[in-house]
């Protein structure tokens, strides 16, 4: 706990000292990376904070959201409880806890109707852990939030490690200077194929979890793994589009650096018990047998489905994708 108190003081000072043209340029670049992201483009409702002077500037994000016809919700704290309320260009504000501006409107917005939450923090790791201000509001918010989460981390906010406690929640995507690497990687492919450089950045992520990410990325890059499977209803619950033929995906390693761009060559939807040995072999993992595939995926989905209060059974629908590497 003392470590976190000290870190908070250090980070507050680092942010206060980070100013001038370098900061303005980095904020501008991170804004653009956010606006080009798949998560932003798919979101209809965006949650974020009204930033304080030393914090990452969220005002341009709010303006862009309204320009893109998105709804914007911001947090409000009443009786030590945080909830979100809708704001519009006509909203009025008052000073709330910690001198943070809060809208006068106090009608709670449905948390599960939020598509994308932009999470604040003093520091972030590349794997998604964050150092907040110590009140725990956003950890509690994230504990049962099912939408997409992104944090925008400037150079002083990006750290290699943080003290982690059991209640600390991870943010899914950390947009930082490393995102410029991902964007350059994508543009490298677009240039190679003579495609428009304005083509939206596709979904990017690790395969599996942090433990498996490097192994799976290597299997993809060397051509051993040319297929994958995912839970169909998860896309519907998370309001994500079902993968389609010819869609792209940028494969990241455990350090969130791009390894390969893959493109789907085939997408089918079947029940778990209909997956055959050919697909299991193409997934390229373990001994590549159907028995291995069934055991590993059942264990994984039992854990994943439990987070949604869903019980695994062999009739659940799964999305089977076959893909090829188009750039690395």
Short mmCIF file of C-alpha atoms in Angstrom, two decimals:
data_model
loop_
_atom_site.label_atom_id
_atom_site.label_comp_id
_atom_site.label_asym_id
_atom_site.label_seq_id
_atom_site.Cartn_x
_atom_site.Cartn_y
_atom_site.Cartn_z
CA UNK A 1 0.00 0.00 0.00
CA UNK A 2 2.85 2.39 0.90
CA UNK A 3 4.40 1.62 -2.50
CA UNK A 4 1.24 2.78 -4.24
CA UNK A 5 1.02 5.97 -2.20
CA UNK A 6 4.59 6.84 -3.16
CA UNK A 7 3.99 5.94 -6.80
CA UNK A 8 0.90 8.13 -6.94
CA UNK A 9 2.87 11.10 -5.69
CA UNK A 10 5.63 10.44 -8.23
CA UNK A 11 3.21 10.03 -11.11
CA UNK A 12 1.27 13.16 -10.27
CA UNK A 13 4.53 15.10 -10.36
CA UNK A 14 5.65 13.47 -13.62
CA UNK A 15 2.36 14.41 -15.28
CA UNK A 16 2.53 17.96 -13.93
CA UNK A 17 6.07 18.29 -15.33
CA UNK A 18 5.14 16.85 -18.74
CA UNK A 19 3.97 19.83 -20.77
CA UNK A 20 4.69 21.88 -23.84
CA UNK A 21 4.77 20.90 -27.50
CA UNK A 22 5.93 17.33 -26.89
CA UNK A 23 2.90 16.61 -24.72
CA UNK A 24 0.47 18.33 -27.09
CA UNK A 25 1.84 16.33 -30.00
CA UNK A 26 1.60 13.04 -28.12
CA UNK A 27 -1.97 13.76 -27.01
CA UNK A 28 -2.89 14.58 -30.61
CA UNK A 29 -1.34 11.33 -31.87
CA UNK A 30 -3.12 9.25 -29.24
CA UNK A 31 -6.42 10.94 -30.07
CA UNK A 32 -5.97 9.92 -33.72
CA UNK A 33 -5.03 6.35 -32.79
CA UNK A 34 -8.19 6.13 -30.70
CA UNK A 35 -10.40 7.49 -33.49
CA UNK A 36 -8.94 5.00 -35.98
CA UNK A 37 -9.40 2.03 -33.67
CA UNK A 38 -12.02 -0.60 -34.31
CA UNK A 39 -13.28 -0.17 -30.74
CA UNK A 40 -14.04 3.51 -31.28
CA UNK A 41 -15.65 3.02 -34.68
CA UNK A 42 -18.02 0.33 -33.41
CA UNK A 43 -19.02 2.15 -30.22
CA UNK A 44 -22.33 3.96 -30.00
CA UNK A 45 -21.95 4.94 -26.33
CA UNK A 46 -18.58 6.10 -24.97
CA UNK A 47 -17.76 6.56 -21.28
CA UNK A 48 -14.89 8.78 -20.15
CA UNK A 49 -13.94 11.36 -17.55
CA UNK A 50 -13.85 15.14 -17.68
CA UNK A 51 -10.09 15.60 -17.39
CA UNK A 52 -8.27 17.80 -14.92
CA UNK A 53 -5.48 20.10 -16.23
CA UNK A 54 -2.61 17.66 -15.52
CA UNK A 55 -4.49 14.66 -16.92
CA UNK A 56 -4.72 13.41 -20.48
CA UNK A 57 -6.98 15.87 -22.31
CA UNK A 58 -10.37 14.26 -22.98
CA UNK A 59 -12.13 17.38 -24.32
CA UNK A 60 -11.26 16.61 -27.99
CA UNK A 61 -12.56 13.06 -27.52
CA UNK A 62 -15.91 14.33 -26.28
CA UNK A 63 -16.19 16.74 -29.20
CA UNK A 64 -15.28 14.03 -31.71
CA UNK A 65 -17.80 11.63 -30.17
CA UNK A 66 -20.59 14.14 -30.64
CA UNK A 67 -19.36 14.81 -34.16
CA UNK A 68 -19.51 11.06 -34.85
CA UNK A 69 -23.07 10.92 -33.43
CA UNK A 70 -22.06 8.90 -30.38
CA UNK A 71 -23.55 9.28 -26.93
CA UNK A 72 -21.14 10.41 -24.21
CA UNK A 73 -21.45 9.50 -20.53
CA UNK A 74 -19.23 10.68 -17.68
CA UNK A 75 -18.90 9.58 -14.03
CA UNK A 76 -20.65 11.18 -11.12
CA UNK A 77 -20.06 10.31 -7.46
CA UNK A 78 -22.88 10.50 -4.93
CA UNK A 79 -22.62 9.03 -1.42
CA UNK A 80 -19.34 7.31 -2.37
CA UNK A 81 -21.00 5.53 -5.28
CA UNK A 82 -19.94 6.14 -8.88
CA UNK A 83 -22.40 5.99 -11.75
CA UNK A 84 -22.44 7.45 -15.24
CA UNK A 85 -24.71 10.14 -16.63
CA UNK A 86 -25.33 11.33 -20.16
CA UNK A 87 -23.91 14.67 -21.28
CA UNK A 88 -24.70 16.75 -24.35
CA UNK A 89 -23.33 20.05 -25.72
CA UNK A 90 -26.00 21.78 -23.62
CA UNK A 91 -25.12 20.11 -20.29
CA UNK A 92 -24.26 22.22 -17.24
CA UNK A 93 -21.66 21.29 -14.62
CA UNK A 94 -20.65 21.80 -11.01
CA UNK A 95 -17.51 20.99 -9.01
CA UNK A 96 -17.66 17.53 -7.42
CA UNK A 97 -15.34 15.27 -5.43
CA UNK A 98 -11.60 16.10 -5.80
CA UNK A 99 -12.65 19.28 -7.66
CA UNK A 100 -13.64 17.20 -10.69
CA UNK A 101 -16.37 18.71 -12.82
CA UNK A 102 -19.62 16.75 -12.73
CA UNK A 103 -22.79 17.32 -14.73
CA UNK A 104 -25.79 18.61 -12.86
CA UNK A 105 -27.78 15.78 -14.43
CA UNK A 106 -28.03 12.91 -11.93
CA UNK A 107 -30.03 10.34 -13.92
CA UNK A 108 -27.93 7.12 -13.98
CA UNK A 109 -27.12 5.72 -17.42
CA UNK A 110 -27.38 1.95 -17.91
CA UNK A 111 -23.86 0.66 -17.35
CA UNK A 112 -24.27 -2.30 -19.64
CA UNK A 113 -25.37 -0.03 -22.50
CA UNK A 114 -21.86 1.48 -22.59
CA UNK A 115 -19.91 0.11 -25.54
CA UNK A 116 -16.50 1.64 -24.83
CA UNK A 117 -15.03 2.97 -21.59
CA UNK A 118 -11.88 5.10 -21.70
CA UNK A 119 -10.28 4.45 -18.34
CA UNK A 120 -8.24 7.12 -16.53
CA UNK A 121 -5.14 6.49 -14.47
CA UNK A 122 -1.82 7.82 -13.26
CA UNK A 123 0.20 4.94 -14.68
CA UNK A 124 -0.34 1.85 -16.84
CA UNK A 125 1.57 -1.29 -17.74
CA UNK A 126 1.56 -2.65 -21.28
CA UNK A 127 -0.43 -5.63 -20.01
CA UNK A 128 -3.29 -3.42 -18.85
CA UNK A 129 -2.77 -2.90 -15.14
CA UNK A 130 -3.26 0.65 -13.89
CA UNK A 131 -2.48 2.88 -10.98
CA UNK A 132 -5.56 4.90 -10.11
CA UNK A 133 -6.06 7.67 -7.60
CA UNK A 134 -6.71 5.30 -4.71
CA UNK A 135 -10.47 5.46 -4.23
CA UNK A 136 -11.15 2.24 -6.16
CA UNK A 137 -14.11 3.57 -8.14
CA UNK A 138 -12.91 2.33 -11.51
CA UNK A 139 -11.75 -1.07 -10.25
CA UNK A 140 -15.27 -1.62 -8.93
CA UNK A 141 -16.71 -0.37 -12.21
CA UNK A 142 -14.51 -2.72 -14.25
CA UNK A 143 -15.24 -5.77 -12.08
CA UNK A 144 -18.58 -6.42 -13.82
CA UNK A 145 -18.35 -4.26 -16.95
CA UNK A 146 -18.67 -6.20 -20.21
CA UNK A 147 -17.97 -3.48 -22.77
CA UNK A 148 -14.62 -2.61 -24.32
CA UNK A 149 -12.00 -0.75 -22.29
CA UNK A 150 -9.14 1.44 -23.49
CA UNK A 151 -6.63 3.65 -21.71
CA UNK A 152 -4.61 6.41 -23.34
CA UNK A 153 -1.12 6.38 -21.83
CA UNK A 154 1.40 9.14 -22.43
CA UNK A 155 5.12 8.45 -22.03
CA UNK A 156 5.28 9.39 -18.31
CA UNK A 157 2.32 7.12 -17.62
CA UNK A 158 3.73 3.97 -19.20
CA UNK A 159 5.65 1.81 -16.71
CA UNK A 160 7.13 -1.68 -16.78
CA UNK A 161 5.56 -2.89 -13.56
CA UNK A 162 3.10 -1.93 -10.83
CA UNK A 163 2.28 -3.41 -7.41
CA UNK A 164 -0.83 -5.52 -8.04
CA UNK A 165 -3.53 -6.32 -5.51
CA UNK A 166 -6.36 -8.89 -5.85
CA UNK A 167 -9.00 -6.22 -6.52
CA UNK A 168 -7.01 -4.53 -9.31
CA UNK A 169 -8.69 -4.85 -12.71
CA UNK A 170 -6.99 -4.79 -16.11
CA UNK A 171 -7.78 -2.53 -19.04
CA UNK A 172 -8.09 -4.39 -22.34
CA UNK A 173 -6.18 -2.02 -24.61
CA UNK A 174 -3.46 0.46 -23.69
CA UNK A 175 -2.99 3.01 -26.47
CA UNK A 176 0.51 4.45 -26.20
CA UNK A 177 3.57 5.17 -28.29
CA UNK A 178 3.68 1.44 -29.05
CA UNK A 179 0.41 1.95 -30.90
CA UNK A 180 2.34 3.97 -33.44
CA UNK A 181 4.33 0.78 -34.08
CA UNK A 182 1.11 -1.15 -34.67
CA UNK A 183 -0.20 1.58 -36.97
CA UNK A 184 3.08 1.63 -38.92
CA UNK A 185 2.92 -2.16 -39.19
CA UNK A 186 -0.60 -1.92 -40.64
CA UNK A 187 0.42 0.84 -43.03
CA UNK A 188 3.36 -1.29 -44.14
CA UNK A 189 0.88 -3.89 -45.31
CA UNK A 190 -1.35 -1.27 -46.97
CA UNK A 191 1.65 0.10 -48.89
CA UNK A 192 2.69 -3.40 -49.89
CA UNK A 193 -0.74 -4.07 -51.36
CA UNK A 194 -1.21 -0.53 -52.77
CA UNK A 195 -4.28 -0.02 -50.57
CA UNK A 196 -5.52 3.30 -49.19
CA UNK A 197 -3.57 4.41 -46.12
CA UNK A 198 -6.89 5.58 -44.67
CA UNK A 199 -8.11 1.98 -44.44
CA UNK A 200 -9.28 1.58 -40.80
CA UNK A 201 -7.00 -0.24 -38.40
CA UNK A 202 -8.41 -3.75 -37.86
CA UNK A 203 -8.81 -5.53 -34.55
CA UNK A 204 -5.48 -6.24 -32.88
CA UNK A 205 -4.78 -8.43 -29.86
CA UNK A 206 -2.86 -11.37 -28.49
CA UNK A 207 -4.01 -14.91 -29.21
CA UNK A 208 -4.89 -16.58 -25.92
CA UNK A 209 -3.59 -15.06 -22.70
CA UNK A 210 -0.24 -13.51 -21.76
CA UNK A 211 1.24 -16.94 -21.00
CA UNK A 212 0.34 -18.38 -24.41
CA UNK A 213 0.64 -15.25 -26.56
CA UNK A 214 4.26 -15.67 -27.68
CA UNK A 215 3.89 -19.38 -28.39
CA UNK A 216 0.74 -18.87 -30.46
CA UNK A 217 2.17 -15.86 -32.29
CA UNK A 218 5.19 -17.97 -33.28
CA UNK A 219 2.94 -20.81 -34.51
CA UNK A 220 1.01 -18.31 -36.64
CA UNK A 221 4.10 -16.60 -38.03
CA UNK A 222 5.76 -19.87 -39.05
CA UNK A 223 2.59 -21.22 -40.67
CA UNK A 224 1.86 -24.02 -38.20
CA UNK A 225 -1.33 -22.43 -36.87
CA UNK A 226 -3.78 -21.50 -39.64
CA UNK A 227 -7.09 -21.73 -37.78
CA UNK A 228 -8.77 -20.64 -34.57
CA UNK A 229 -12.09 -20.96 -32.74
CA UNK A 230 -14.14 -18.58 -30.57
CA UNK A 231 -17.41 -18.59 -28.65
CA UNK A 232 -20.23 -17.34 -30.90
CA UNK A 233 -22.48 -15.83 -28.22
CA UNK A 234 -19.55 -13.88 -26.79
CA UNK A 235 -19.63 -11.63 -29.85
CA UNK A 236 -23.33 -10.94 -29.34
CA UNK A 237 -22.97 -10.24 -25.63
CA UNK A 238 -20.00 -7.91 -26.19
CA UNK A 239 -21.67 -6.25 -29.18
CA UNK A 240 -18.82 -7.22 -31.49
CA UNK A 241 -19.15 -8.16 -35.16
CA UNK A 242 -18.86 -11.84 -36.03
CA UNK A 243 -15.64 -12.45 -38.00
CA UNK A 244 -16.22 -12.68 -41.75
CA UNK A 245 -14.26 -13.97 -44.71
CA UNK A 246 -11.43 -11.65 -45.84
CA UNK A 247 -11.40 -9.68 -42.57
CA UNK A 248 -8.02 -8.84 -41.02
CA UNK A 249 -6.52 -9.27 -37.57
CA UNK A 250 -3.17 -8.01 -36.24
CA UNK A 251 -1.51 -10.61 -34.02
CA UNK A 252 0.41 -9.22 -31.03
CA UNK A 253 2.94 -10.89 -28.76
CA UNK A 254 2.95 -10.71 -24.97
CA UNK A 255 4.66 -7.29 -25.14
CA UNK A 256 1.77 -6.03 -27.29
CA UNK A 257 4.02 -5.65 -30.34
CA UNK A 258 2.77 -6.72 -33.79
CA UNK A 259 4.01 -10.05 -35.13
CA UNK A 260 1.79 -10.75 -38.12
CA UNK A 261 -1.31 -9.66 -39.99
CA UNK A 262 -3.69 -12.48 -40.85
CA UNK A 263 -6.68 -12.53 -43.18
CA UNK A 264 -9.59 -14.92 -42.89
CA UNK A 265 -10.04 -17.33 -45.78
CA UNK A 266 -13.10 -19.10 -44.37
CA UNK A 267 -15.54 -18.66 -41.48
CA UNK A 268 -18.10 -21.23 -40.35
CA UNK A 269 -20.35 -21.54 -37.30
CA UNK A 270 -20.90 -24.98 -35.79
CA UNK A 271 -21.62 -26.49 -32.40
CA UNK A 272 -18.71 -27.53 -30.19
CA UNK A 273 -19.37 -31.23 -30.79
CA UNK A 274 -19.29 -30.73 -34.58
CA UNK A 275 -15.69 -29.52 -34.70
CA UNK A 276 -13.72 -32.13 -36.64
CA UNK A 277 -10.17 -33.44 -36.60
CA UNK A 278 -9.18 -31.40 -39.68
CA UNK A 279 -9.92 -28.14 -37.89
CA UNK A 280 -8.15 -29.34 -34.74
CA UNK A 281 -5.05 -30.12 -36.81
CA UNK A 282 -5.07 -26.71 -38.49
CA UNK A 283 -5.14 -24.98 -35.10
CA UNK A 284 -1.61 -26.35 -34.74
CA UNK A 285 -1.49 -26.70 -30.94
CA UNK A 286 -0.35 -29.59 -28.76
CA UNK A 287 -0.37 -32.90 -30.60
CA UNK A 288 -2.92 -31.38 -33.05
CA UNK A 289 -5.45 -34.12 -32.28
CA UNK A 290 -9.19 -33.58 -31.89
CA UNK A 291 -9.03 -34.95 -28.35
CA UNK A 292 -6.40 -32.37 -27.39
CA UNK A 293 -8.43 -29.59 -29.02
CA UNK A 294 -11.63 -30.59 -27.20
CA UNK A 295 -9.93 -30.83 -23.80
CA UNK A 296 -8.10 -27.49 -24.06
CA UNK A 297 -11.05 -25.56 -25.47
CA UNK A 298 -13.57 -27.01 -23.05
CA UNK A 299 -11.37 -25.97 -20.12
CA UNK A 300 -10.93 -22.50 -21.57
CA UNK A 301 -14.60 -21.94 -22.38
CA UNK A 302 -15.84 -23.30 -19.06
CA UNK A 303 -13.83 -20.50 -17.42
CA UNK A 304 -14.81 -17.82 -19.97
CA UNK A 305 -18.53 -18.65 -20.00
CA UNK A 306 -18.65 -18.64 -16.20
CA UNK A 307 -17.83 -14.91 -16.29
CA UNK A 308 -21.13 -14.43 -18.14
CA UNK A 309 -23.06 -16.82 -15.86
CA UNK A 310 -23.32 -19.29 -18.73
CA UNK A 311 -22.72 -23.02 -18.31
CA UNK A 312 -20.63 -24.79 -20.93
CA UNK A 313 -22.21 -27.61 -22.93
CA UNK A 314 -21.22 -29.39 -26.13
CA UNK A 315 -23.97 -27.67 -28.11
CA UNK A 316 -22.63 -24.15 -27.68
CA UNK A 317 -22.00 -22.46 -31.02
CA UNK A 318 -18.41 -21.72 -31.97
CA UNK A 319 -16.97 -19.61 -34.77
CA UNK A 320 -14.31 -21.46 -36.75
CA UNK A 321 -11.89 -19.32 -38.71
CA UNK A 322 -9.23 -20.32 -41.19
CA UNK A 323 -6.66 -17.72 -42.08
CA UNK A 324 -3.45 -16.96 -43.87
CA UNK A 325 -0.55 -14.69 -42.95
CA UNK A 326 -0.44 -11.73 -45.32
CA UNK A 327 2.24 -9.63 -43.63
CA UNK A 328 4.95 -10.03 -41.00
#
